[in-house]
Coordinates of C-alpha atoms in Angstrom, one line a residue:
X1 CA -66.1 -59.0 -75.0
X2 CA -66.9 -62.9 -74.3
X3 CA -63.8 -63.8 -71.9
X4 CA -61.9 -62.7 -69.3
X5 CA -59.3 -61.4 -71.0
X6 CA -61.7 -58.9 -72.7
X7 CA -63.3 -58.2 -69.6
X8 CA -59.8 -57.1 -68.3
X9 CA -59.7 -54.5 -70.8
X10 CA -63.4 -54.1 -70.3
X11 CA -62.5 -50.0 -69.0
X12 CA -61.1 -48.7 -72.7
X13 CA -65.5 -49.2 -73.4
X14 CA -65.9 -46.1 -71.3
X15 CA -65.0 -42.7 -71.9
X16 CA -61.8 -41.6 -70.1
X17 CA -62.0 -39.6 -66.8
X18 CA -59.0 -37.3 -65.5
X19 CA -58.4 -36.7 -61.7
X20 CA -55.5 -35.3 -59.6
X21 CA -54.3 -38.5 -57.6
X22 CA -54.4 -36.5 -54.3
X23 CA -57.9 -35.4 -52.8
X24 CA -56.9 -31.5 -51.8
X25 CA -58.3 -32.7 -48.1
X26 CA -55.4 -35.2 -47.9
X27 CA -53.0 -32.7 -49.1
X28 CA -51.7 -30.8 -45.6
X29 CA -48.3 -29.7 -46.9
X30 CA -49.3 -26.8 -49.2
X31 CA -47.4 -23.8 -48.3
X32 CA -48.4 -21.2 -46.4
X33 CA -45.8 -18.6 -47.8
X34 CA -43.6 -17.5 -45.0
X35 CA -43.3 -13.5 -46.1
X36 CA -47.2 -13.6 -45.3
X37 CA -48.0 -11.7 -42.3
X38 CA -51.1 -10.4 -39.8
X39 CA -54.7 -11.0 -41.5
X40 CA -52.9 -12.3 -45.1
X41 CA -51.6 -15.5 -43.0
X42 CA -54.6 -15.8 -41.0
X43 CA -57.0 -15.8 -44.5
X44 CA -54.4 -18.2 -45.8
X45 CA -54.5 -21.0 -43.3
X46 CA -58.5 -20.6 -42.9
X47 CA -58.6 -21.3 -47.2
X48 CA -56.4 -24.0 -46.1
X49 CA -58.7 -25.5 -43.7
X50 CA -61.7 -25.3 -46.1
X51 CA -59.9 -26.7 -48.4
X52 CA -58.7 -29.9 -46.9
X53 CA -62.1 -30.3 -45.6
X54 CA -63.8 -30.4 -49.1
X55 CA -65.2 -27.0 -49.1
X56 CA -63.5 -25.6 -52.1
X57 CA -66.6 -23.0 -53.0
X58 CA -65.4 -21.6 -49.7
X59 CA -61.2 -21.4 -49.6
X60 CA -61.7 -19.7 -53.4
X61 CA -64.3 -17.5 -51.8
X62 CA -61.0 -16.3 -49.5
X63 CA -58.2 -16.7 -52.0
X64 CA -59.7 -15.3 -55.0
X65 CA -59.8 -11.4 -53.8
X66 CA -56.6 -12.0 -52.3
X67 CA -54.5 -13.2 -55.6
X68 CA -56.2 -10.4 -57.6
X69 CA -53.9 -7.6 -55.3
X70 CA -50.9 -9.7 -55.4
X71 CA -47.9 -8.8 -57.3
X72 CA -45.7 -11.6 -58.6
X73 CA -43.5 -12.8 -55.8
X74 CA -43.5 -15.6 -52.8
X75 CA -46.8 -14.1 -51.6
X76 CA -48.6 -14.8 -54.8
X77 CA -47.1 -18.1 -55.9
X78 CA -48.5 -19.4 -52.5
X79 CA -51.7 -18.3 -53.2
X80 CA -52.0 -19.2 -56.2
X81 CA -50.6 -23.1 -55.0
X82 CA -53.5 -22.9 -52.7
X83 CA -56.4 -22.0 -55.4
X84 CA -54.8 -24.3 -58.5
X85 CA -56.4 -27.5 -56.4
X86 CA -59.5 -25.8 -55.7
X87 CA -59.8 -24.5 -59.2
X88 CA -59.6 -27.7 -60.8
X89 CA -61.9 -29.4 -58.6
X90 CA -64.5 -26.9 -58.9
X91 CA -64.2 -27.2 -62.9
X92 CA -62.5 -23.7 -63.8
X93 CA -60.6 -25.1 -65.9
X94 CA -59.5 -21.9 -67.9
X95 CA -58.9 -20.7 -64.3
X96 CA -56.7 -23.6 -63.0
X97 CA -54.5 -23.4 -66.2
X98 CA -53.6 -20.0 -65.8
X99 CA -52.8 -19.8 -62.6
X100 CA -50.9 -23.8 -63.6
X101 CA -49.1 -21.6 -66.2
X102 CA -48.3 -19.0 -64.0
X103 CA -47.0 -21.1 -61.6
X104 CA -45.2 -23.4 -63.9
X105 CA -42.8 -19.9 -64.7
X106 CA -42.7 -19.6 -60.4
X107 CA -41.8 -22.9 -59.1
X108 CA -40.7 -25.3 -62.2
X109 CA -39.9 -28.0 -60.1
X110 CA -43.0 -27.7 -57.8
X111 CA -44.3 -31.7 -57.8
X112 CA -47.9 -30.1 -57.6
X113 CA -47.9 -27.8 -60.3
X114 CA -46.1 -30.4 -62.4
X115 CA -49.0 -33.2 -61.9
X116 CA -51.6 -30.3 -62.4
X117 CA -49.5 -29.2 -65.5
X118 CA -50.5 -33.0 -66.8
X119 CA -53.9 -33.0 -66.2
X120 CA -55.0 -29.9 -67.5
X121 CA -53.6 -30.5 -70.6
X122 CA -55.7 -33.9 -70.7
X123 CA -58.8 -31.9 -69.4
X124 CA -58.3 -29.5 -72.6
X125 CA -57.9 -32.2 -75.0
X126 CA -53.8 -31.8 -75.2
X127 CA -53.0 -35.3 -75.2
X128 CA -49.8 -35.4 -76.5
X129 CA -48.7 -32.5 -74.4
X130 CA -49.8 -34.0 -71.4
X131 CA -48.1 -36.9 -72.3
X132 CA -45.3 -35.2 -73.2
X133 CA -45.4 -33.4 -69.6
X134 CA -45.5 -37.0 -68.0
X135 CA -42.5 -38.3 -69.7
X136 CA -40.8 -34.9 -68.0
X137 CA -42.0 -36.1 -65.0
X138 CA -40.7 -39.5 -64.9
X139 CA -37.8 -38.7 -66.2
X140 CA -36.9 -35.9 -64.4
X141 CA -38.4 -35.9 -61.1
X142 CA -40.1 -39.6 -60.9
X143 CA -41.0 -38.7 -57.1
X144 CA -43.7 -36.7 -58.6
X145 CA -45.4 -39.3 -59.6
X146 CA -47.0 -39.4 -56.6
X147 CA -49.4 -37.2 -57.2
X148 CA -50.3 -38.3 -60.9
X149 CA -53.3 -40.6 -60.7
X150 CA -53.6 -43.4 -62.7
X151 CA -57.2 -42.9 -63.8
X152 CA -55.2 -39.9 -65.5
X153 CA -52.8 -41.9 -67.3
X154 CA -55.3 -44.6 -68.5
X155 CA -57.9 -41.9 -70.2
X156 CA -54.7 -40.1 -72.1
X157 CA -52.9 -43.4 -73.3
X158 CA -56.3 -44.2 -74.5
X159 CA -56.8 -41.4 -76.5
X160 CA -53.4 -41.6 -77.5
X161 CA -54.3 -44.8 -78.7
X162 CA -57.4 -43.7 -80.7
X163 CA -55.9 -40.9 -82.0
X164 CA -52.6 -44.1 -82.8
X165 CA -50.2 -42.2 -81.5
X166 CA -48.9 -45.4 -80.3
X167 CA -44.7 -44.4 -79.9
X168 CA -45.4 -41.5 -78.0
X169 CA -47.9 -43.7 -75.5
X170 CA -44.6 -46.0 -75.6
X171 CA -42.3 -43.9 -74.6
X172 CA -44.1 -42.1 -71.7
X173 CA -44.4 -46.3 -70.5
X174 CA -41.0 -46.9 -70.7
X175 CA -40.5 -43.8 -68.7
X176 CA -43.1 -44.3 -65.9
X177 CA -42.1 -48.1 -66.0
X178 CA -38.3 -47.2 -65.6
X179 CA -39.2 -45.0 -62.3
X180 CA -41.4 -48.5 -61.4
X181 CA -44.2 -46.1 -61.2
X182 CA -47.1 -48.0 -59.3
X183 CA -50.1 -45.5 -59.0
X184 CA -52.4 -45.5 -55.6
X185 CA -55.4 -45.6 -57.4
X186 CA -54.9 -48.7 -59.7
X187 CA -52.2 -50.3 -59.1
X188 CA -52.1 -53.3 -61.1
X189 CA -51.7 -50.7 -64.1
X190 CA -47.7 -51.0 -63.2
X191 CA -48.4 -54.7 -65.5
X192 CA -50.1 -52.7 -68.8
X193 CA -47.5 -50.2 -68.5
X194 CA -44.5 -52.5 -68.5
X195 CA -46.1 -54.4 -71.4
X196 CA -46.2 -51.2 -73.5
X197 CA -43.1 -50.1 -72.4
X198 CA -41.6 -53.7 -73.3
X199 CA -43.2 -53.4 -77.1
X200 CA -41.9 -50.3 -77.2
X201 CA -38.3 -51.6 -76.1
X202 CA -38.4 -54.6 -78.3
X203 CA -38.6 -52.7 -81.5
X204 CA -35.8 -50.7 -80.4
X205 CA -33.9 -53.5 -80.3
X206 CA -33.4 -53.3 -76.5
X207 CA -34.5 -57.0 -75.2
X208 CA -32.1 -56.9 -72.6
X209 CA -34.0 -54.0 -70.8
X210 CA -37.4 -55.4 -72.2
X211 CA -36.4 -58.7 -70.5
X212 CA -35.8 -57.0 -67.2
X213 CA -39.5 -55.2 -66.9
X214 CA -41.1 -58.9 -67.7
X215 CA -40.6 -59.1 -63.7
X216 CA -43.0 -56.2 -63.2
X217 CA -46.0 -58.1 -65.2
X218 CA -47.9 -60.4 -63.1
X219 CA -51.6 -60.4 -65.0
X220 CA -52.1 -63.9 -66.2
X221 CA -54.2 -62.3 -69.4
X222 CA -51.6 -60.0 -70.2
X223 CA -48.6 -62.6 -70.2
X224 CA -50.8 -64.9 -72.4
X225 CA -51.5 -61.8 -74.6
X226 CA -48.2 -61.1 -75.1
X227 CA -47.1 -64.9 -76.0
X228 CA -49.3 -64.5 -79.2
X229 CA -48.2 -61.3 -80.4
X230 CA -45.1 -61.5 -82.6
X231 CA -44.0 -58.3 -81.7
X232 CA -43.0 -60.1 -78.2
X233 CA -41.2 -63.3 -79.8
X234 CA -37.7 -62.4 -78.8
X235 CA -39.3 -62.5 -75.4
X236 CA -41.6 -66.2 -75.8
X237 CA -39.1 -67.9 -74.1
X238 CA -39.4 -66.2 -71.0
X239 CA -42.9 -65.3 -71.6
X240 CA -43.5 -69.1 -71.5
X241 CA -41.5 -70.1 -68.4
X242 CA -43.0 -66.9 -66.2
X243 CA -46.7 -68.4 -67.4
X244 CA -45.7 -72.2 -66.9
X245 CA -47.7 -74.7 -68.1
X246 CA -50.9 -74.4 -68.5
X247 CA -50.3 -70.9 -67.3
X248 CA -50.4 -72.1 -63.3
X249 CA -47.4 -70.3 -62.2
X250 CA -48.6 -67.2 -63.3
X251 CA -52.2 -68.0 -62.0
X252 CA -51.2 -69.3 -59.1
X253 CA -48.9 -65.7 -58.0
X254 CA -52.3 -63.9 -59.3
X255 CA -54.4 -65.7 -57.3
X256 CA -52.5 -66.1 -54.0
X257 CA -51.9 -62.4 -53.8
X258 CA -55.5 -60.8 -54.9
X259 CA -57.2 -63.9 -52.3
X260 CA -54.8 -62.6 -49.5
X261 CA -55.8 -59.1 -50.1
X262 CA -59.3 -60.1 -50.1
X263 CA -58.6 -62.1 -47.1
X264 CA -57.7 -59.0 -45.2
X265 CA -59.9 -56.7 -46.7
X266 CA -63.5 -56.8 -48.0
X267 CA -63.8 -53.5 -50.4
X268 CA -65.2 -53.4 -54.0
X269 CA -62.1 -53.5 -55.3
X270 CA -60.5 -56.6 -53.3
X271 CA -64.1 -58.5 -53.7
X272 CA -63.7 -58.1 -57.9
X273 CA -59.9 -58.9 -58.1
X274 CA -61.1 -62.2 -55.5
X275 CA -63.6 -63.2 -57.9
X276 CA -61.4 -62.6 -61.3
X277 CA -59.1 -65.4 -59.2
X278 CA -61.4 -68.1 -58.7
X279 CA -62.2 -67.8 -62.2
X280 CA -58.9 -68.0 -63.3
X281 CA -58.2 -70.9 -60.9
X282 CA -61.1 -72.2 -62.8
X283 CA -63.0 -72.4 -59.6
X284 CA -66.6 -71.0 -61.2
X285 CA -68.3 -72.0 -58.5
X286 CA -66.3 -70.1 -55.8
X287 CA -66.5 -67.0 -58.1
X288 CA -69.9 -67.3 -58.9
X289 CA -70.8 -67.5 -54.5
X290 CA -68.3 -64.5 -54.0
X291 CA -70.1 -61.9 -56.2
X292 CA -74.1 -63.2 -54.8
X293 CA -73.9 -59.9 -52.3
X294 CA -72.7 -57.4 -54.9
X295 CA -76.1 -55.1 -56.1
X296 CA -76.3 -53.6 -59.1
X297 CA -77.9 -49.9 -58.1
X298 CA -77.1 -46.5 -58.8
X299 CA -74.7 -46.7 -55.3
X300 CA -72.4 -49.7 -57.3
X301 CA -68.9 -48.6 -58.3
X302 CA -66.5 -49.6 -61.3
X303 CA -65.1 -51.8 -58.9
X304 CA -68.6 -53.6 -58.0
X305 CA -69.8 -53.6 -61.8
X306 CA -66.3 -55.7 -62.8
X307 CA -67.5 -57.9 -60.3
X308 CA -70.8 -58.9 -61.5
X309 CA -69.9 -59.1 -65.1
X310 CA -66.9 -61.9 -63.9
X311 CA -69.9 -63.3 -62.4
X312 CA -71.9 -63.4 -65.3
X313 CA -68.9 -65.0 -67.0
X314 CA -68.5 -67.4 -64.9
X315 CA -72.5 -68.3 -64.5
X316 CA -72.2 -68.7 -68.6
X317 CA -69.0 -70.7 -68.9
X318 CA -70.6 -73.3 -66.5
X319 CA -73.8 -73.6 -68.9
X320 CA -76.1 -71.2 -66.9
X321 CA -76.4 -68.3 -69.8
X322 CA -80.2 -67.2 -68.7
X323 CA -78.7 -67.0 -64.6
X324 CA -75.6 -65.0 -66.3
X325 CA -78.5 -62.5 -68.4
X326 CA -80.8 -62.3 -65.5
X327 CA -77.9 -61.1 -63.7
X328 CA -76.6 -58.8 -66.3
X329 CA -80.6 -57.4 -67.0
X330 CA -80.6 -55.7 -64.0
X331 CA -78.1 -53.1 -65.5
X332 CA -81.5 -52.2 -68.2
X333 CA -83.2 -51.3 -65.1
X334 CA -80.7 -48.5 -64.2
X335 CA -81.5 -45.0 -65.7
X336 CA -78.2 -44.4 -67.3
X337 CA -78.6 -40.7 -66.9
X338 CA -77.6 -41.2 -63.3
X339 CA -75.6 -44.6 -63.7
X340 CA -74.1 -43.7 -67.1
X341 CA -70.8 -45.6 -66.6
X342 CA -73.4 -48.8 -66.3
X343 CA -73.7 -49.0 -70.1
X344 CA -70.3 -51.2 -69.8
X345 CA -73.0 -54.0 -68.3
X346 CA -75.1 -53.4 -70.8
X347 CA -72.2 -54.5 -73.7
X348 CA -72.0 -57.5 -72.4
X349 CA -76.1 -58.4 -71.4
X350 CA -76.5 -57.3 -75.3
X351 CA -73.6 -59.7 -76.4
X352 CA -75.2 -62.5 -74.0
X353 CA -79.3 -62.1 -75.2
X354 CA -76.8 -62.2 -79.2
X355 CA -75.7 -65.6 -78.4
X356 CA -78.5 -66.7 -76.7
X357 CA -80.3 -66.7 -79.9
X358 CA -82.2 -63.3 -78.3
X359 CA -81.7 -61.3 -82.0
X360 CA -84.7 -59.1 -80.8
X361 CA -83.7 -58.9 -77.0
X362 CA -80.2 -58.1 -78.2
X363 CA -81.3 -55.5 -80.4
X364 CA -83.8 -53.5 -77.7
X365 CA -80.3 -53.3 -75.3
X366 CA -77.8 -52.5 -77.7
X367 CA -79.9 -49.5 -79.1
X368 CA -80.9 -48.6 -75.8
X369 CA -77.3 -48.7 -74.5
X370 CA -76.2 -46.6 -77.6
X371 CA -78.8 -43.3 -77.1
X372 CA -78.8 -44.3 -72.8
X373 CA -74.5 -44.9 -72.5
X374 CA -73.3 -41.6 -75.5
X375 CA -72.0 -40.0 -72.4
X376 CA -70.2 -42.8 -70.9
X377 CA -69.1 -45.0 -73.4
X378 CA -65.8 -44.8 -75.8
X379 CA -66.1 -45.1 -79.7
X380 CA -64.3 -48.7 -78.8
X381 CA -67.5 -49.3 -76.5
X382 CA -69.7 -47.9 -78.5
X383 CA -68.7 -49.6 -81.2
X384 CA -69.3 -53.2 -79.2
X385 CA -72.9 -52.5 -79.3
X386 CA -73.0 -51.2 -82.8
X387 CA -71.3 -54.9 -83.9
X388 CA -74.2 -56.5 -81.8
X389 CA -77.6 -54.0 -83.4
X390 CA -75.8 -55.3 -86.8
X391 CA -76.2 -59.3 -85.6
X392 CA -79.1 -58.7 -84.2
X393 CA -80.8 -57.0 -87.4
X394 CA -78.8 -59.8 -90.1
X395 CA -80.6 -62.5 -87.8
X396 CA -83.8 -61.0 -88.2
X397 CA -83.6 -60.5 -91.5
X398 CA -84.3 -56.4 -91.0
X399 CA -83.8 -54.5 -94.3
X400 CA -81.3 -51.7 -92.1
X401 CA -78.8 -54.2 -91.7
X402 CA -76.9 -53.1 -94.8
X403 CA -76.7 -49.8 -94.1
X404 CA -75.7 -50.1 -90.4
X405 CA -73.0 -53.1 -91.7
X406 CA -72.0 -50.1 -94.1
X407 CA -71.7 -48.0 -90.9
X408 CA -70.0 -50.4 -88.9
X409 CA -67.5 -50.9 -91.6
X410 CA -66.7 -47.3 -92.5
X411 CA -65.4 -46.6 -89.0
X412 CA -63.6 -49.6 -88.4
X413 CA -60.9 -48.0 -87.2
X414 CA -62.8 -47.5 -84.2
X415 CA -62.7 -51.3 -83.0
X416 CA -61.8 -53.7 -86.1
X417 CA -62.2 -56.6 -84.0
X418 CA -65.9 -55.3 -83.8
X419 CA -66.1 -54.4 -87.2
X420 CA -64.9 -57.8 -88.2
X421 CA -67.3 -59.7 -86.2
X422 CA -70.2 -57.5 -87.1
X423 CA -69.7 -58.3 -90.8
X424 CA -69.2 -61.6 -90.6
X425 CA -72.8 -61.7 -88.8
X426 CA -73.7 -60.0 -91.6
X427 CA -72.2 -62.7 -93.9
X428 CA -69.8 -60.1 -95.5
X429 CA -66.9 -62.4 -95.6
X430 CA -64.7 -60.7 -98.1
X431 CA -65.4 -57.2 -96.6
X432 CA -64.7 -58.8 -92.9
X433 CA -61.5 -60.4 -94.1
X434 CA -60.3 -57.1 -96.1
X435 CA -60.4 -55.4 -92.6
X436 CA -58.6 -58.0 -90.7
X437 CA -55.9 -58.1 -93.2
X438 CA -55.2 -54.2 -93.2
X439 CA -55.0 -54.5 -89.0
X440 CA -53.3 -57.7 -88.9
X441 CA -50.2 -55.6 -91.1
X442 CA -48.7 -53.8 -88.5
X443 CA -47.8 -55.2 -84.5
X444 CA -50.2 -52.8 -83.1
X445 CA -52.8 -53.4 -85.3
X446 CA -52.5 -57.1 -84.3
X447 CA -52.6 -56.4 -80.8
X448 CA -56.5 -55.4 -81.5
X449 CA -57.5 -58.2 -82.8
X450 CA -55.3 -61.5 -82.7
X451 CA -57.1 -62.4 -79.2
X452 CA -60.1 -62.8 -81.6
X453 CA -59.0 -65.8 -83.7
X454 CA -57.4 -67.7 -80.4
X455 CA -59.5 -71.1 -79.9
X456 CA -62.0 -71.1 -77.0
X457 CA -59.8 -73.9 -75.4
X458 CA -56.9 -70.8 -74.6
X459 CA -58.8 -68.8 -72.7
X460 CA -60.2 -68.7 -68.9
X461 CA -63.9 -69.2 -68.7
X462 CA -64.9 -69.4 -71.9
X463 CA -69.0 -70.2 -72.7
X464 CA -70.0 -71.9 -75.9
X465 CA -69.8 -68.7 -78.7
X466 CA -71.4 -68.6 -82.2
X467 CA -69.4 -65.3 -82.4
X468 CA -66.4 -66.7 -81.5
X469 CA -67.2 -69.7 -84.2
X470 CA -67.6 -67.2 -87.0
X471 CA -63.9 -66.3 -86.7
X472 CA -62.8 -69.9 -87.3
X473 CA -63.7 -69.4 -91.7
X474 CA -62.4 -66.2 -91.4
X475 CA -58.6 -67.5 -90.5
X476 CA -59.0 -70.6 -92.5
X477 CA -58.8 -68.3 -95.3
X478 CA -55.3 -67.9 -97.4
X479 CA -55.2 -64.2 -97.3
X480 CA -55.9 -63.4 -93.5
X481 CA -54.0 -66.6 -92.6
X482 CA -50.8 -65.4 -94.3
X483 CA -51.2 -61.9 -92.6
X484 CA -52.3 -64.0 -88.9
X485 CA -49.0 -65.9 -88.6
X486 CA -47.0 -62.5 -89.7
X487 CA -47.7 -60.5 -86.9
X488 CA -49.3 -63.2 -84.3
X489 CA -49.8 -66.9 -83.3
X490 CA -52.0 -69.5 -81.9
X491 CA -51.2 -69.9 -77.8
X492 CA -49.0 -73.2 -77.9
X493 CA -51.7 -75.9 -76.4
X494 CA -49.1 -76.1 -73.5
X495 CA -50.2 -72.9 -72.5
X496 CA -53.9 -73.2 -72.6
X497 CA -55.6 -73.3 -69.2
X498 CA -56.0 -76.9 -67.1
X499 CA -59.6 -78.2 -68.1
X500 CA -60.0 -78.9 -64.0
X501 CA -60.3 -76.6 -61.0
X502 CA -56.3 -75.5 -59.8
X503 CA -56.4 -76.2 -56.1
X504 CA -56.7 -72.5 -54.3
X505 CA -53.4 -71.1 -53.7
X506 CA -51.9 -69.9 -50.6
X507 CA -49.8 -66.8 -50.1
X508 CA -45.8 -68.2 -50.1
X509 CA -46.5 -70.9 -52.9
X510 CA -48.1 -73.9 -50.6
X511 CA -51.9 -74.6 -51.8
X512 CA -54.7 -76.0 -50.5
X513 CA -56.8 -79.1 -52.4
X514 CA -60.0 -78.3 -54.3
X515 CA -63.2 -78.5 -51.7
X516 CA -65.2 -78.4 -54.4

């Protein structure tokens, strides 16, 4: 969690959320079923009205006496298109997927009940069915996407990820990333999705179309990712001439496009994907000024938080660690009972008071964060702070350490790259390198962990890291070198980022010379 990359990917610490993409208020084309007639109609377009206007309690207050008369037939499918919306906002779930189910039999083809059909499935803990029911989607009627959010998406590839169902989470990407699905709601996700989907190509022996969906990745972290990972080498070539050297062409499209954006709106979202630029650029300064008005408080979104840990980043990477943890400390101050998805800044003040020599600081967050953030966090988050009480404990010589190293270890499967790092603090060597080995094996295991053993000099704002240095033994030895260079690789040096600010980039490819 110490660079930007990790930062990037700092949302799989949380636990999953799953949302329609469409709020019902924005939603004015639901049917009103033309067979309905006289007072029928007249209750149907008044639940229509509440529920565009966000009073749900009040259009199922209408709709559910009605349905419960209805016989199957036009009359009934459109009320029960009307209540599936409501029902699933209003957390009837059992509700929402019968009357889903029901419609499903109706209207097949409905967009609405198709996109429902996905997230209840997720809601009930049916992954790979609602994985399965995206594929459908995007293979069949792509249009649909639409209304698939990609909040949605995110929260079921990760479990599918946990749970390493890793080819069915591929070939739902190559689906939504052959309909060049870009989702309203977070739309840089099109770049994750092609890079899945382009694994999942390359070892089906498809480069040609793998080559092709390179166009649709334009995050300078995952490019640099991917030219690392074996499992991409038919692609390095390309790889390496999209990122350019020193990874300024890629940088530079990043960067000229997010400042624009900024440049023509100021929302959370623009202001953090502004701030992730100038740190990229290398401009620390510029990203440090950009995030000053951002509060942390119980009113801050996901969008806001980002923002202030790229800040904290930044303020580290230029030598001002206690700014960066006085920044980051204000996250302890928030009762995660209200603020729960807050523990994510708590990760990284925990990591931060760990390699500020803090062992006893560290430890007081990271337990904190565990009991405070069980809501909120993902066993891959959770399992962050759980490398960092282990640290924090072998530093100060605690007699638990063992036992939570023993802990840590057990359930590496979890997070290795936590795991690893957790035992190496521990001075378990042997047991650190037996883990690393066993995920290094296999391309996906790699892709957990070979950003780990990449040399500070790779990667964007990098601070000063005793964490980081405890990975350098660990690769010098025979056994998890041998297993490294199977399944990854060092960046090439060409690649690594300039050691100077990159002048601020304009929108069409002209730039404009560093002013600071």
């Amino acid at each position: 969690m110490r660079h930007v990359k990790a930062l990037l990917i700092a949302g799989a610490a949380l636990a999953p959320t799953f949302a329609a993409a469409v709020p019902i208020r924005s939603t004015p084309s639901l049917p009103i079923p033309a067979p309905a007639a006289g007072d029928m109609r007249a209750t149907l377009r008044s639940a229509l009205e509440r529920a565009q206007a966000g009073d749900c309690a009040g259009a199922l207050g209408l709709l559910d006496p009605l349905v419960a008369g209805l016989q199957p037939g036009p009359d009934r499918t459109g009320v029960q298109l009307l209540r599936l919306p409501c029902l699933a906002a209003a957390g009837r779930a059992s509700d929402a997927q019968a009357a889903q189910t029901e419609l499903a039999a109706a209207v097949p083809d409905n967009a609405l009940v198709r996109s429902y059909g996905v997230m209840l499935a997720a809601v009930g803990g049916r992954f790979a069915e609602a994985a399965q029911k995206l594929e459908a989607i995007a293979t069949e009627q792509p249009k649909a996407l639409e209304l698939v959010s990609g909040a949605s998406w995110g929260g079921i590839a990760q479990k599918l990820t946990e749970a390493r169902e890793t080819r069915l989470r591929g070939r739902v990407s190559v689906a939504l990333a052959r309909a060049a699905w870009e989702p309203a709601d977070r739309p840089d996700m099109k770049d994750g999705v092609a890079q899945d989907a382009i694994r999942t190509l390359l070892a089906d022996k498809q480069a040609s179309e793998a080559e092709l969906l390179l166009a649709r990745i334009d995050t300078p972290e995952l490019l640099a990712e991917m030219a690392t990972e074996r499992a991409y080498a038919p692609l390095w070539p390309a790889i390496e001439a999209r990122m350019g050297a020193a990874q300024g062409q890629v940088v530079d499209r990043f960067a000229a496009a997010r400042l624009d954006a900024f440049a023509r709106a100021d929302d959370p979202r623009a202001r953090r994907d502004a701030v992730r630029a100038f740190v990229l650029l290398g401009r620390l300064d510029d990203a440090i000024e950009l995030a000053v008005p951002v509060k942390v408080d119980t009113g801050m979104d996901d969008d806001d938080i980002a923002t202030v840990r790229y800040q904290a980043q930044a303020m580290a990477a230029k030598g001002q660690r206690p700014a960066a943890i006085a920044r980051l400390e204000a996250f302890a101050a928030l009762d995660l009972a209200q603020m729960p998805r807050a523990a994510s800044g708590l990760i990284q003040l925990a990591e931060m008071l760990d390699e500020a020599d803090r062992p006893a600081d560290a430890l007081r967050v990271a337990q904190a964060a565990m009991t405070g953030g069980k809501a909120a966090l993902s066993p891959w988050g959770m399992a962050w702070l759980r490398r960092t009480e282990v640290c924090a404990l072998s530093a100060l010589k605690r007699p638990e350490a063992a036992a939570k190293a023993d802990a840590l270890a057990a359930s590496a499967k979890e997070n290795e790259a936590a795991a690893v790092e957790g035992l190496l603090c521990a001075g378990r060597m042997d047991d650190a390198a037996r883990i690393a080995v066993a995920t290094l094996s296999s391309s996906e295991g790699a892709a957990r962990i070979v950003d780990q053993f990449q040399p500070s000099g790779s990667l964007w704002a990098a601070a000063p890291s005793r964490l980081r240095s405890l990975w350098v033994p660990l690769l010098a030895r025979a056994d998890v070198k041998a297993a490294f260079d199977k399944t990854g690789r060092i960046l090439p040096k060409a690649y690594w980022p300039a050691p100077t600010p990159r002048p601020i980039p304009r929108a069409g490819g002209q730039s404009r010379a560093p002013t600071a």
